[in-house]
Amino acid sequence: MSVIKTPEQVLKMKKSAAVLADCLDILESEAKTKAGMTGRELDALAETFIRDNGGIPAFKNYSMSPGVPGFPASICFSRNHVLVHGIPDDKPIEDGDILTIDCGLSIDGWFADFARLFGVGNISEEDERIMNASHKALHEGIKACRPGNRLSDISNSIQSSIFNSRYENVLQFCGHAIGREMHEAPQVPNFGRPGRGITLKPGMVFCLEPMLLKHKVGLGVLPDKWTIVTLDGSRATHVEHMVLITENGPEVLSHGGNTRKL
Ligand code: MG
Ligand code: MG
């Protein structure tokens, strides 16, 4: 569909995003405060919350490519050395874990997709550092979401931030536009020279998703064909925000607490 959404369409996307933001707020709070919570329990909470609010979980049965089974859950639950696409399991969340909960939904056919990255309990300084660097890269990308900039200015801002943080960037996965489908063109890579790609205009909505590794390390996929892990078990992070380009600059749609306002 068109990369530029009409004000009416943007309003629908804001509603989807607000429900998802509240869903992720609940999941984050449960993961942090309820001892022994599992990914599978969080997944069940997410599915119930989404359906109770008139949404359809977008990840469940999502098919990436032929030969890969549909994703079996409503959230991606990526813990510690899992970079992305972790399948929720029955292993209790532990003190010191760092988690990314990524979730997507549609309401009236309009999609939202974003992820929270956070630690549970006592987090090591090293883990705090890589999470901070991940959020910084995300926010540098968001700052570039201004009309008149080019698409690769977002990519370059993320790349420069990761480079300056001295962590390793991940080139195999990327962000994307979003609307009537979860993944719309164009893609938003986490690297690239500035000044290329489409010119950003009000009404465009992008999902920015930087991913960081502690050091240069190979990635592998588990036999479930979804879970992407670091080969040496070192930490990997992923965070994602959904951002609307407005005349005045970026508007982040993935903050919580808005469901009842829309
Ligand atoms: Mg995404
Ligand atoms: Mg996502």
PDB file of C-alpha atoms and ligand atoms in Angstrom:
ATOM      1  CA  MET A   1       0.000   0.000   0.000  1.00  0.00           C
ATOM      2  CA  SER A   2       1.006   3.635  -0.162  1.00  0.00           C
ATOM      3  CA  VAL A   3       3.876   4.518   2.112  1.00  0.00           C
ATOM      4  CA  ILE A   4       2.014   7.692   3.060  1.00  0.00           C
ATOM      5  CA  LYS A   5      -1.042   7.094   5.219  1.00  0.00           C
ATOM      6  CA  THR A   6      -4.009   9.484   5.312  1.00  0.00           C
ATOM      7  CA  PRO A   7      -4.898  11.176   8.621  1.00  0.00           C
ATOM      8  CA  GLU A   8      -7.837   8.744   9.004  1.00  0.00           C
ATOM      9  CA  GLN A   9      -5.556   5.778   8.456  1.00  0.00           C
ATOM     10  CA  VAL A  10      -2.998   7.192  10.884  1.00  0.00           C
ATOM     11  CA  LEU A  11      -5.705   7.437  13.515  1.00  0.00           C
ATOM     12  CA  LYS A  12      -6.503   3.744  13.088  1.00  0.00           C
ATOM     13  CA  MET A  13      -2.845   2.853  13.358  1.00  0.00           C
ATOM     14  CA  LYS A  14      -2.563   4.944  16.518  1.00  0.00           C
ATOM     15  CA  LYS A  15      -5.394   2.965  18.041  1.00  0.00           C
ATOM     16  CA  SER A  16      -3.679  -0.341  17.195  1.00  0.00           C
ATOM     17  CA  ALA A  17      -0.403   0.965  18.572  1.00  0.00           C
ATOM     18  CA  ALA A  18      -2.027   2.197  21.775  1.00  0.00           C
ATOM     19  CA  VAL A  19      -3.535  -1.219  22.497  1.00  0.00           C
ATOM     20  CA  LEU A  20      -0.216  -2.898  21.803  1.00  0.00           C
ATOM     21  CA  ALA A  21       1.630  -0.413  24.016  1.00  0.00           C
ATOM     22  CA  ASP A  22      -0.694  -1.143  26.903  1.00  0.00           C
ATOM     23  CA  CYS A  23      -0.317  -4.866  26.279  1.00  0.00           C
ATOM     24  CA  LEU A  24       3.465  -4.607  26.429  1.00  0.00           C
ATOM     25  CA  ASP A  25       3.283  -2.444  29.554  1.00  0.00           C
ATOM     26  CA  ILE A  26       1.379  -5.236  31.267  1.00  0.00           C
ATOM     27  CA  LEU A  27       3.764  -7.926  30.059  1.00  0.00           C
ATOM     28  CA  GLU A  28       6.807  -5.941  31.172  1.00  0.00           C
ATOM     29  CA  SER A  29       5.322  -5.308  34.584  1.00  0.00           C
ATOM     30  CA  GLU A  30       4.337  -8.978  35.048  1.00  0.00           C
ATOM     31  CA  ALA A  31       7.768 -10.176  33.946  1.00  0.00           C
ATOM     32  CA  LYS A  32       9.497  -7.827  36.375  1.00  0.00           C
ATOM     33  CA  THR A  33       7.298  -8.315  39.400  1.00  0.00           C
ATOM     34  CA  LYS A  34       5.901 -11.858  39.364  1.00  0.00           C
ATOM     35  CA  ALA A  35       8.532 -14.346  40.422  1.00  0.00           C
ATOM     36  CA  GLY A  36       8.671 -17.460  38.293  1.00  0.00           C
ATOM     37  CA  MET A  37       6.671 -16.035  35.399  1.00  0.00           C
ATOM     38  CA  THR A  38       7.303 -17.834  32.125  1.00  0.00           C
ATOM     39  CA  GLY A  39       7.328 -16.740  28.528  1.00  0.00           C
ATOM     40  CA  ARG A  40       4.406 -19.006  27.799  1.00  0.00           C
ATOM     41  CA  GLU A  41       2.348 -17.351  30.542  1.00  0.00           C
ATOM     42  CA  LEU A  42       3.180 -13.909  29.147  1.00  0.00           C
ATOM     43  CA  ASP A  43       2.177 -15.113  25.703  1.00  0.00           C
ATOM     44  CA  ALA A  44      -1.221 -16.246  27.009  1.00  0.00           C
ATOM     45  CA  LEU A  45      -1.710 -12.861  28.708  1.00  0.00           C
ATOM     46  CA  ALA A  46      -0.843 -11.063  25.482  1.00  0.00           C
ATOM     47  CA  GLU A  47      -3.250 -13.069  23.366  1.00  0.00           C
ATOM     48  CA  THR A  48      -6.097 -12.542  25.837  1.00  0.00           C
ATOM     49  CA  PHE A  49      -5.414  -8.798  26.121  1.00  0.00           C
ATOM     50  CA  ILE A  50      -5.228  -8.355  22.352  1.00  0.00           C
ATOM     51  CA  ARG A  51      -8.447 -10.263  21.685  1.00  0.00           C
ATOM     52  CA  ASP A  52     -10.266  -8.552  24.583  1.00  0.00           C
ATOM     53  CA  ASN A  53      -9.430  -5.215  22.951  1.00  0.00           C
ATOM     54  CA  GLY A  54     -10.738  -6.173  19.531  1.00  0.00           C
ATOM     55  CA  GLY A  55      -7.396  -7.126  18.028  1.00  0.00           C
ATOM     56  CA  ILE A  56      -5.936 -10.128  16.266  1.00  0.00           C
ATOM     57  CA  PRO A  57      -2.439 -11.291  17.258  1.00  0.00           C
ATOM     58  CA  ALA A  58      -0.255 -10.694  14.218  1.00  0.00           C
ATOM     59  CA  PHE A  59       2.587 -13.040  15.058  1.00  0.00           C
ATOM     60  CA  LYS A  60       0.524 -16.171  15.665  1.00  0.00           C
ATOM     61  CA  ASN A  61       0.843 -18.487  12.659  1.00  0.00           C
ATOM     62  CA  TYR A  62       2.855 -15.797  10.860  1.00  0.00           C
ATOM     63  CA  SER A  63       4.638 -17.432   7.996  1.00  0.00           C
ATOM     64  CA  MET A  64       8.084 -16.175   7.097  1.00  0.00           C
ATOM     65  CA  SER A  65       8.850 -18.417   4.152  1.00  0.00           C
ATOM     66  CA  PRO A  66       7.843 -21.776   2.715  1.00  0.00           C
ATOM     67  CA  GLY A  67       9.261 -24.638   4.746  1.00  0.00           C
ATOM     68  CA  VAL A  68       9.213 -22.662   7.979  1.00  0.00           C
ATOM     69  CA  PRO A  69       6.254 -23.503  10.210  1.00  0.00           C
ATOM     70  CA  GLY A  70       3.960 -20.622  11.219  1.00  0.00           C
ATOM     71  CA  PHE A  71       5.131 -18.825  14.376  1.00  0.00           C
ATOM     72  CA  PRO A  72       3.431 -20.628  17.290  1.00  0.00           C
ATOM     73  CA  ALA A  73       2.807 -17.679  19.634  1.00  0.00           C
ATOM     74  CA  SER A  74       1.534 -14.100  19.940  1.00  0.00           C
ATOM     75  CA  ILE A  75       4.838 -12.734  21.267  1.00  0.00           C
ATOM     76  CA  CYS A  76       8.475 -13.246  20.455  1.00  0.00           C
ATOM     77  CA  PHE A  77      10.208 -13.881  23.750  1.00  0.00           C
ATOM     78  CA  SER A  78      13.940 -13.368  23.330  1.00  0.00           C
ATOM     79  CA  ARG A  79      16.000 -13.934  26.450  1.00  0.00           C
ATOM     80  CA  ASN A  80      19.715 -13.224  27.000  1.00  0.00           C
ATOM     81  CA  HIS A  81      21.553 -14.846  24.069  1.00  0.00           C
ATOM     82  CA  VAL A  82      18.435 -14.993  21.876  1.00  0.00           C
ATOM     83  CA  LEU A  83      18.573 -12.103  19.407  1.00  0.00           C
ATOM     84  CA  VAL A  84      15.083 -12.276  17.882  1.00  0.00           C
ATOM     85  CA  HIS A  85      12.114 -14.577  17.242  1.00  0.00           C
ATOM     86  CA  GLY A  86      12.393 -16.555  20.480  1.00  0.00           C
ATOM     87  CA  ILE A  87       9.434 -18.871  21.094  1.00  0.00           C
ATOM     88  CA  PRO A  88       7.863 -18.474  24.569  1.00  0.00           C
ATOM     89  CA  ASP A  89       8.695 -21.453  26.796  1.00  0.00           C
ATOM     90  CA  ASP A  90       8.061 -22.810  30.288  1.00  0.00           C
ATOM     91  CA  LYS A  91      11.375 -21.801  31.813  1.00  0.00           C
ATOM     92  CA  PRO A  92      10.778 -19.301  34.638  1.00  0.00           C
ATOM     93  CA  ILE A  93      12.206 -15.836  34.155  1.00  0.00           C
ATOM     94  CA  GLU A  94      15.215 -15.412  36.428  1.00  0.00           C
ATOM     95  CA  ASP A  95      16.868 -12.575  38.265  1.00  0.00           C
ATOM     96  CA  GLY A  96      19.394 -10.958  35.926  1.00  0.00           C
ATOM     97  CA  ASP A  97      17.702 -11.987  32.679  1.00  0.00           C
ATOM     98  CA  ILE A  98      17.489  -9.455  29.891  1.00  0.00           C
ATOM     99  CA  LEU A  99      14.377  -9.849  27.780  1.00  0.00           C
ATOM    100  CA  THR A 100      12.943  -8.545  24.570  1.00  0.00           C
ATOM    101  CA  ILE A 101       9.218  -8.996  24.216  1.00  0.00           C
ATOM    102  CA  ASP A 102       8.166  -8.255  20.663  1.00  0.00           C
ATOM    103  CA  CYS A 103       4.497  -8.280  19.766  1.00  0.00           C
ATOM    104  CA  GLY A 104       2.234  -7.389  16.868  1.00  0.00           C
ATOM    105  CA  LEU A 105      -1.494  -7.044  16.313  1.00  0.00           C
ATOM    106  CA  SER A 106      -4.071  -5.726  13.931  1.00  0.00           C
ATOM    107  CA  ILE A 107      -7.349  -3.950  14.677  1.00  0.00           C
ATOM    108  CA  ASP A 108      -9.728  -3.370  11.765  1.00  0.00           C
ATOM    109  CA  GLY A 109      -6.909  -4.489   9.493  1.00  0.00           C
ATOM    110  CA  TRP A 110      -4.378  -1.907  10.746  1.00  0.00           C
ATOM    111  CA  PHE A 111      -1.165  -3.222  12.204  1.00  0.00           C
ATOM    112  CA  ALA A 112       1.114  -2.331  15.093  1.00  0.00           C
ATOM    113  CA  ASP A 113       4.455  -4.011  15.789  1.00  0.00           C
ATOM    114  CA  PHE A 114       7.067  -3.138  18.407  1.00  0.00           C
ATOM    115  CA  ALA A 115       9.197  -4.531  21.180  1.00  0.00           C
ATOM    116  CA  ARG A 116      10.336  -3.731  24.696  1.00  0.00           C
ATOM    117  CA  LEU A 117      13.842  -4.485  25.936  1.00  0.00           C
ATOM    118  CA  PHE A 118      14.367  -4.629  29.699  1.00  0.00           C
ATOM    119  CA  GLY A 119      16.140  -6.443  32.501  1.00  0.00           C
ATOM    120  CA  VAL A 120      14.605  -8.363  35.392  1.00  0.00           C
ATOM    121  CA  GLY A 121      15.895  -7.924  38.952  1.00  0.00           C
ATOM    122  CA  ASN A 122      19.588  -7.302  39.451  1.00  0.00           C
ATOM    123  CA  ILE A 123      21.147  -6.564  36.102  1.00  0.00           C
ATOM    124  CA  SER A 124      24.895  -6.666  35.605  1.00  0.00           C
ATOM    125  CA  GLU A 125      26.593  -3.420  34.655  1.00  0.00           C
ATOM    126  CA  GLU A 126      27.611  -4.983  31.385  1.00  0.00           C
ATOM    127  CA  ASP A 127      24.016  -5.838  30.534  1.00  0.00           C
ATOM    128  CA  GLU A 128      22.844  -2.350  31.526  1.00  0.00           C
ATOM    129  CA  ARG A 129      25.430  -0.948  29.144  1.00  0.00           C
ATOM    130  CA  ILE A 130      24.326  -2.926  26.111  1.00  0.00           C
ATOM    131  CA  MET A 131      20.647  -2.198  26.826  1.00  0.00           C
ATOM    132  CA  ASN A 132      21.406   1.523  27.141  1.00  0.00           C
ATOM    133  CA  ALA A 133      23.338   1.427  23.879  1.00  0.00           C
ATOM    134  CA  SER A 134      20.387  -0.300  22.204  1.00  0.00           C
ATOM    135  CA  HIS A 135      17.930   2.344  23.378  1.00  0.00           C
ATOM    136  CA  LYS A 136      20.345   5.089  22.361  1.00  0.00           C
ATOM    137  CA  ALA A 137      20.599   3.649  18.836  1.00  0.00           C
ATOM    138  CA  LEU A 138      16.820   3.476  18.658  1.00  0.00           C
ATOM    139  CA  HIS A 139      16.458   7.099  19.755  1.00  0.00           C
ATOM    140  CA  GLU A 140      19.105   8.303  17.319  1.00  0.00           C
ATOM    141  CA  GLY A 141      17.099   6.571  14.573  1.00  0.00           C
ATOM    142  CA  ILE A 142      13.903   8.203  15.790  1.00  0.00           C
ATOM    143  CA  LYS A 143      15.523  11.648  15.729  1.00  0.00           C
ATOM    144  CA  ALA A 144      16.209  11.166  12.013  1.00  0.00           C
ATOM    145  CA  CYS A 145      12.503  10.541  11.310  1.00  0.00           C
ATOM    146  CA  ARG A 146      11.886  14.057  10.004  1.00  0.00           C
ATOM    147  CA  PRO A 147      10.271  15.249   6.794  1.00  0.00           C
ATOM    148  CA  GLY A 148      12.872  16.073   4.189  1.00  0.00           C
ATOM    149  CA  ASN A 149      15.352  13.514   5.488  1.00  0.00           C
ATOM    150  CA  ARG A 150      15.967  10.427   3.377  1.00  0.00           C
ATOM    151  CA  LEU A 151      15.202   6.877   4.492  1.00  0.00           C
ATOM    152  CA  SER A 152      18.849   5.931   4.834  1.00  0.00           C
ATOM    153  CA  ASP A 153      19.395   8.852   7.215  1.00  0.00           C
ATOM    154  CA  ILE A 154      17.487   6.739   9.744  1.00  0.00           C
ATOM    155  CA  SER A 155      19.668   3.731   8.949  1.00  0.00           C
ATOM    156  CA  ASN A 156      22.847   5.759   9.164  1.00  0.00           C
ATOM    157  CA  SER A 157      21.867   7.297  12.507  1.00  0.00           C
ATOM    158  CA  ILE A 158      21.290   3.839  13.973  1.00  0.00           C
ATOM    159  CA  GLN A 159      24.518   2.522  12.506  1.00  0.00           C
ATOM    160  CA  SER A 160      26.599   5.470  13.779  1.00  0.00           C
ATOM    161  CA  SER A 161      25.152   5.156  17.262  1.00  0.00           C
ATOM    162  CA  ILE A 162      25.925   1.433  17.413  1.00  0.00           C
ATOM    163  CA  PHE A 163      29.405   2.041  16.023  1.00  0.00           C
ATOM    164  CA  ASN A 164      30.088   4.709  18.642  1.00  0.00           C
ATOM    165  CA  SER A 165      28.845   2.399  21.389  1.00  0.00           C
ATOM    166  CA  ARG A 166      31.489  -0.149  20.327  1.00  0.00           C
ATOM    167  CA  TYR A 167      28.961  -2.945  20.172  1.00  0.00           C
ATOM    168  CA  GLU A 168      28.429  -5.011  17.062  1.00  0.00           C
ATOM    169  CA  ASN A 169      25.642  -4.206  14.650  1.00  0.00           C
ATOM    170  CA  VAL A 170      23.475  -6.934  13.099  1.00  0.00           C
ATOM    171  CA  LEU A 171      23.040  -6.595   9.366  1.00  0.00           C
ATOM    172  CA  GLN A 172      20.798  -9.575   8.606  1.00  0.00           C
ATOM    173  CA  PHE A 173      17.563  -8.135  10.011  1.00  0.00           C
ATOM    174  CA  CYS A 174      15.925  -4.753   9.574  1.00  0.00           C
ATOM    175  CA  GLY A 175      13.013  -2.453  10.326  1.00  0.00           C
ATOM    176  CA  HIS A 176      10.163  -1.756   7.930  1.00  0.00           C
ATOM    177  CA  ALA A 177       7.188   0.359   7.008  1.00  0.00           C
ATOM    178  CA  ILE A 178       3.852  -0.775   8.437  1.00  0.00           C
ATOM    179  CA  GLY A 179       0.157  -0.263   7.696  1.00  0.00           C
ATOM    180  CA  ARG A 180      -2.370  -2.745   6.270  1.00  0.00           C
ATOM    181  CA  GLU A 181       0.384  -5.306   6.564  1.00  0.00           C
ATOM    182  CA  MET A 182       2.866  -5.823   9.359  1.00  0.00           C
ATOM    183  CA  HIS A 183       5.847  -5.705   7.020  1.00  0.00           C
ATOM    184  CA  GLU A 184       5.452  -3.184   4.224  1.00  0.00           C
ATOM    185  CA  ALA A 185       8.032  -1.740   1.870  1.00  0.00           C
ATOM    186  CA  PRO A 186      10.413  -0.082   2.202  1.00  0.00           C
ATOM    187  CA  GLN A 187      12.663  -1.933   4.610  1.00  0.00           C
ATOM    188  CA  VAL A 188      14.642   0.144   7.105  1.00  0.00           C
ATOM    189  CA  PRO A 189      18.105  -1.403   7.405  1.00  0.00           C
ATOM    190  CA  ASN A 190      20.230  -0.713  10.481  1.00  0.00           C
ATOM    191  CA  PHE A 191      23.109   0.488   8.331  1.00  0.00           C
ATOM    192  CA  GLY A 192      23.702   2.528   5.220  1.00  0.00           C
ATOM    193  CA  ARG A 193      25.186   5.700   3.819  1.00  0.00           C
ATOM    194  CA  PRO A 194      23.076   8.800   4.501  1.00  0.00           C
ATOM    195  CA  GLY A 195      21.072  10.680   1.862  1.00  0.00           C
ATOM    196  CA  ARG A 196      19.608   7.680   0.017  1.00  0.00           C
ATOM    197  CA  GLY A 197      16.222   6.104  -0.446  1.00  0.00           C
ATOM    198  CA  ILE A 198      12.832   7.767  -0.373  1.00  0.00           C
ATOM    199  CA  THR A 199      12.355  11.253   1.039  1.00  0.00           C
ATOM    200  CA  LEU A 200      10.506  11.120   4.357  1.00  0.00           C
ATOM    201  CA  LYS A 201       7.078  12.753   4.368  1.00  0.00           C
ATOM    202  CA  PRO A 202       4.308  13.267   6.926  1.00  0.00           C
ATOM    203  CA  GLY A 203       2.038  10.223   7.158  1.00  0.00           C
ATOM    204  CA  MET A 204       4.786   7.617   6.790  1.00  0.00           C
ATOM    205  CA  VAL A 205       5.008   5.068   9.598  1.00  0.00           C
ATOM    206  CA  PHE A 206       8.122   2.993  10.211  1.00  0.00           C
ATOM    207  CA  CYS A 207       9.198   0.342  12.673  1.00  0.00           C
ATOM    208  CA  LEU A 208      12.809   0.931  13.711  1.00  0.00           C
ATOM    209  CA  GLU A 209      14.520  -2.087  15.188  1.00  0.00           C
ATOM    210  CA  PRO A 210      18.200  -1.880  16.107  1.00  0.00           C
ATOM    211  CA  MET A 211      19.930  -5.084  17.210  1.00  0.00           C
ATOM    212  CA  LEU A 212      23.213  -5.245  19.069  1.00  0.00           C
ATOM    213  CA  LEU A 213      25.715  -7.949  19.926  1.00  0.00           C
ATOM    214  CA  LYS A 214      28.287  -7.788  22.695  1.00  0.00           C
ATOM    215  CA  HIS A 215      31.032  -8.640  20.250  1.00  0.00           C
ATOM    216  CA  LYS A 216      31.522 -10.003  16.773  1.00  0.00           C
ATOM    217  CA  VAL A 217      29.966 -13.450  16.859  1.00  0.00           C
ATOM    218  CA  GLY A 218      28.141 -15.772  14.488  1.00  0.00           C
ATOM    219  CA  LEU A 219      24.390 -16.205  14.683  1.00  0.00           C
ATOM    220  CA  GLY A 220      22.500 -19.460  14.343  1.00  0.00           C
ATOM    221  CA  VAL A 221      18.922 -20.611  14.119  1.00  0.00           C
ATOM    222  CA  LEU A 222      17.579 -23.310  16.455  1.00  0.00           C
ATOM    223  CA  PRO A 223      15.867 -26.454  15.079  1.00  0.00           C
ATOM    224  CA  ASP A 224      12.482 -24.732  15.618  1.00  0.00           C
ATOM    225  CA  LYS A 225      13.535 -22.674  12.542  1.00  0.00           C
ATOM    226  CA  TRP A 226      12.665 -19.395  14.276  1.00  0.00           C
ATOM    227  CA  THR A 227      14.871 -18.695  17.284  1.00  0.00           C
ATOM    228  CA  ILE A 228      17.986 -16.720  16.373  1.00  0.00           C
ATOM    229  CA  VAL A 229      20.839 -17.079  18.893  1.00  0.00           C
ATOM    230  CA  THR A 230      24.456 -16.061  19.284  1.00  0.00           C
ATOM    231  CA  LEU A 231      26.689 -19.090  18.718  1.00  0.00           C
ATOM    232  CA  ASP A 232      28.781 -18.475  21.841  1.00  0.00           C
ATOM    233  CA  GLY A 233      25.851 -17.709  24.159  1.00  0.00           C
ATOM    234  CA  SER A 234      26.799 -14.042  24.572  1.00  0.00           C
ATOM    235  CA  ARG A 235      24.145 -11.372  25.018  1.00  0.00           C
ATOM    236  CA  ALA A 236      22.143 -10.047  22.081  1.00  0.00           C
ATOM    237  CA  THR A 237      19.582  -7.255  22.167  1.00  0.00           C
ATOM    238  CA  HIS A 238      16.701  -6.063  20.029  1.00  0.00           C
ATOM    239  CA  VAL A 239      14.302  -3.192  20.595  1.00  0.00           C
ATOM    240  CA  GLU A 240      11.635  -1.725  18.340  1.00  0.00           C
ATOM    241  CA  HIS A 241       9.547   1.426  18.178  1.00  0.00           C
ATOM    242  CA  MET A 242       6.841   2.430  15.717  1.00  0.00           C
ATOM    243  CA  VAL A 243       7.288   5.996  14.527  1.00  0.00           C
ATOM    244  CA  LEU A 244       5.023   8.343  12.577  1.00  0.00           C
ATOM    245  CA  ILE A 245       6.596  11.110  10.519  1.00  0.00           C
ATOM    246  CA  THR A 246       4.746  14.373  11.171  1.00  0.00           C
ATOM    247  CA  GLU A 247       5.344  17.881   9.894  1.00  0.00           C
ATOM    248  CA  ASN A 248       7.002  18.628  13.210  1.00  0.00           C
ATOM    249  CA  GLY A 249       9.185  15.528  13.279  1.00  0.00           C
ATOM    250  CA  PRO A 250       8.861  12.068  14.771  1.00  0.00           C
ATOM    251  CA  GLU A 251       5.894  10.925  16.825  1.00  0.00           C
ATOM    252  CA  VAL A 252       6.496   7.669  18.644  1.00  0.00           C
ATOM    253  CA  LEU A 253       3.330   5.559  18.577  1.00  0.00           C
ATOM    254  CA  SER A 254       4.639   2.792  20.800  1.00  0.00           C
ATOM    255  CA  HIS A 255       4.468   4.532  24.187  1.00  0.00           C
ATOM    256  CA  GLY A 256       1.944   3.136  26.629  1.00  0.00           C
ATOM    257  CA  GLY A 257      -1.048   4.496  28.489  1.00  0.00           C
ATOM    258  CA  ASN A 258      -3.101   5.678  25.523  1.00  0.00           C
ATOM    259  CA  THR A 259      -5.711   2.997  24.884  1.00  0.00           C
ATOM    260  CA  ARG A 260      -8.488   4.802  26.636  1.00  0.00           C
ATOM    261  CA  LYS A 261      -7.746   8.130  24.966  1.00  0.00           C
ATOM    262  CA  LEU A 262      -8.485   6.881  21.454  1.00  0.00           C
TER     263      LEU A 262
HETATM  264 MG    MG B   1       9.030  -5.214  13.170  1.00  0.00          MG
HETATM  265 MG    MG B   2       8.449  -6.570  16.059  1.00  0.00          MG
END
